[in-house]
XYZ file of C-alpha atoms in Angstrom:
220
model
C 162.265 87.341 224.556
C 162.429 83.975 225.553
C 161.784 83.531 229.580
C 164.613 82.694 231.322
C 164.417 79.028 232.993
C 163.813 78.786 236.621
C 166.290 77.055 239.053
C 163.472 75.115 240.394
C 161.957 73.983 237.145
C 162.958 70.469 236.101
C 163.430 70.134 232.072
C 160.785 67.872 230.866
C 160.743 65.668 227.762
C 158.951 65.157 225.809
C 158.350 69.162 225.851
C 154.783 69.420 224.882
C 152.800 66.181 224.373
C 152.853 62.355 225.214
C 152.022 59.870 222.490
C 150.566 56.705 223.259
C 150.143 54.040 220.232
C 146.911 52.134 220.500
C 147.104 48.531 219.348
C 144.457 46.017 218.636
C 146.107 43.335 220.806
C 147.376 43.896 224.236
C 151.149 44.367 225.023
C 153.157 41.379 225.516
C 153.663 40.284 228.977
C 157.402 39.982 228.806
C 157.612 43.921 228.453
C 159.026 44.069 224.911
C 155.915 45.581 223.494
C 156.102 49.433 224.912
C 153.204 50.787 222.255
C 150.920 51.534 225.007
C 153.784 53.040 227.320
C 155.403 56.530 227.096
C 158.505 57.468 228.710
C 159.092 60.653 230.277
C 162.243 62.108 231.445
C 162.875 64.768 234.114
C 166.112 66.377 234.178
C 167.786 68.742 236.799
C 169.125 71.565 234.875
C 172.057 72.321 237.291
C 170.554 76.020 237.858
C 170.647 75.246 241.697
C 172.664 73.576 243.995
C 169.781 72.230 245.935
C 167.792 69.019 244.897
C 164.156 69.108 243.435
C 161.427 67.156 244.003
C 158.802 66.074 241.465
C 155.335 64.811 241.324
C 153.290 63.696 238.185
C 149.553 64.130 238.184
C 147.199 63.518 235.207
C 143.422 64.252 234.770
C 142.751 60.527 234.079
C 144.413 58.519 237.143
C 142.211 55.622 236.407
C 143.821 55.359 232.720
C 147.364 55.695 233.509
C 149.520 54.096 235.961
C 152.535 56.473 236.370
C 156.039 55.203 238.225
C 157.290 56.911 239.942
C 154.774 59.431 240.441
C 157.017 61.348 242.636
C 160.685 61.281 243.532
C 163.878 63.642 243.920
C 166.298 64.763 241.525
C 170.162 65.597 242.248
C 171.761 68.348 240.634
C 172.798 67.144 237.076
C 170.929 63.902 237.074
C 167.597 62.933 235.725
C 164.698 60.700 236.608
C 162.880 58.368 233.860
C 158.869 58.165 234.566
C 157.195 55.327 232.886
C 153.676 56.069 231.947
C 151.408 53.000 230.987
C 147.881 52.930 229.536
C 145.784 50.408 231.264
C 144.513 47.899 229.068
C 140.875 48.007 229.570
C 141.089 51.748 228.283
C 143.456 50.721 225.402
C 140.500 48.656 224.160
C 138.171 51.301 224.559
C 140.157 53.697 222.380
C 140.827 50.754 220.013
C 136.980 50.161 219.829
C 136.266 53.883 218.937
C 139.162 53.850 216.242
C 137.621 50.823 214.959
C 134.439 52.365 214.528
C 135.183 55.921 213.603
C 138.616 56.349 212.477
C 141.572 58.653 214.001
C 139.502 61.755 213.914
C 137.761 60.064 217.069
C 140.744 59.949 218.998
C 142.018 63.473 218.048
C 141.846 66.360 220.582
C 142.119 64.044 223.473
C 141.100 65.974 226.659
C 143.584 63.812 228.809
C 146.444 65.954 230.198
C 149.452 65.476 232.671
C 150.956 67.810 235.198
C 154.598 67.904 236.319
C 155.108 69.888 239.524
C 158.811 70.527 240.776
C 160.193 72.488 243.704
C 163.600 72.848 245.811
C 163.610 70.955 248.934
C 166.482 71.228 251.816
C 169.506 69.219 252.241
C 168.249 67.522 255.118
C 165.074 66.424 253.314
C 166.855 65.159 250.248
C 169.594 63.299 252.584
C 166.956 60.944 253.214
C 166.758 59.660 249.565
C 170.620 59.272 248.980
C 171.438 55.478 248.089
C 168.332 54.292 249.166
C 167.178 51.051 247.221
C 164.271 51.549 244.760
C 161.366 49.078 244.629
C 159.566 48.056 241.530
C 158.804 51.004 239.554
C 161.550 53.197 240.739
C 159.315 54.032 243.841
C 161.055 54.492 247.106
C 159.881 52.667 250.300
C 156.830 53.247 252.194
C 158.525 55.862 254.715
C 160.098 57.765 251.923
C 156.746 57.937 249.893
C 155.010 59.425 252.706
C 157.686 61.833 253.417
C 157.293 63.326 250.024
C 153.275 63.129 250.188
C 153.495 65.011 253.297
C 156.276 67.485 251.863
C 153.643 68.048 248.522
C 150.739 68.716 250.955
C 152.755 71.155 252.715
C 154.079 73.131 249.598
C 150.638 72.795 247.882
C 148.925 74.482 250.798
C 151.322 77.283 251.429
C 152.977 79.820 249.406
C 156.317 79.982 250.880
C 157.707 77.754 248.367
C 157.632 78.305 244.790
C 156.357 75.342 242.442
C 157.111 74.703 238.613
C 154.026 73.515 236.815
C 154.471 71.791 233.500
C 151.418 70.739 231.425
C 151.508 68.295 228.867
C 148.814 67.112 226.331
C 148.004 63.542 225.275
C 147.828 61.848 222.031
C 146.303 58.846 221.019
C 147.253 57.345 217.911
C 147.167 54.257 215.908
C 149.878 53.076 213.635
C 149.491 52.714 209.862
C 149.566 48.823 209.721
C 146.036 48.901 211.577
C 143.544 50.525 209.195
C 139.999 50.905 210.944
C 136.916 49.098 209.692
C 135.338 52.294 208.766
C 136.017 56.049 209.198
C 139.464 57.885 209.193
C 140.816 61.268 209.785
C 143.881 63.462 209.475
C 146.847 62.894 212.031
C 146.539 65.064 215.237
C 148.626 67.978 215.496
C 150.875 68.167 218.494
C 149.552 69.748 221.510
C 151.122 72.860 222.949
C 152.777 73.192 226.191
C 151.419 75.127 229.122
C 154.013 76.703 231.362
C 152.655 78.568 234.208
C 154.490 80.871 236.483
C 154.525 80.086 240.195
C 151.207 80.344 241.761
C 149.195 80.397 238.520
C 145.778 79.068 238.521
C 145.476 75.312 237.344
C 142.743 72.905 236.914
C 141.230 71.224 240.008
C 140.827 68.180 237.948
C 144.355 67.096 238.096
C 145.319 63.852 240.251
C 148.042 61.621 240.469
C 148.401 58.752 237.938
C 149.063 55.951 240.449
C 149.021 52.212 240.594
C 145.731 51.325 242.486
C 147.253 48.240 243.605
C 149.457 50.524 245.844
C 146.549 52.360 246.831
C 148.772 55.782 246.631
C 146.605 58.845 247.634
C 145.224 60.936 245.136
C 146.052 64.915 245.402
C 144.675 67.880 243.808
C 146.969 70.894 243.227
C 146.104 74.410 244.169
């Protein structure tokens, strides 16, 4: 029997793996080229009338820029999270592919973690009708409020937290054959859906834009 969805769990799409396409050339500056970018959608299922807070973390915070990496989702609404593979790592991955083929990129150990929990009406009211800055981030005061809230939640057991893990796939389009090597396409990674309070790797960190100097955190 399938497990019943939890009211404080955001629906995450894609469900099990984030795929980044590695290219020889850097993405265009006009933003039209999204090959090194992945979009994740977080949807409030409506199983609770409370707003849900979310936080996105990764095992490789220097490799990916996540915008926004935390926020609030109202009942019946969704949030789009953009994840960018930084150009330095794109070059490294392309070089690896060019020398060894797709098989060298298979079975990436990079992972993402999406956490969500219910928040009070008083807390969520701070975020209603608030304008966003570039990348969908809230203003500094609200970011600090979210960070403090997550620090409180992850150091205690009073508020249940939903944890959704996603694997990462790095692939190269068929239009860009390597100089040598090769390998079979990577199979889709499996999702990990742990119950509240389950043990999580201590290596997860937030994927953040270092220019914003956002604090890194580890889940319990």
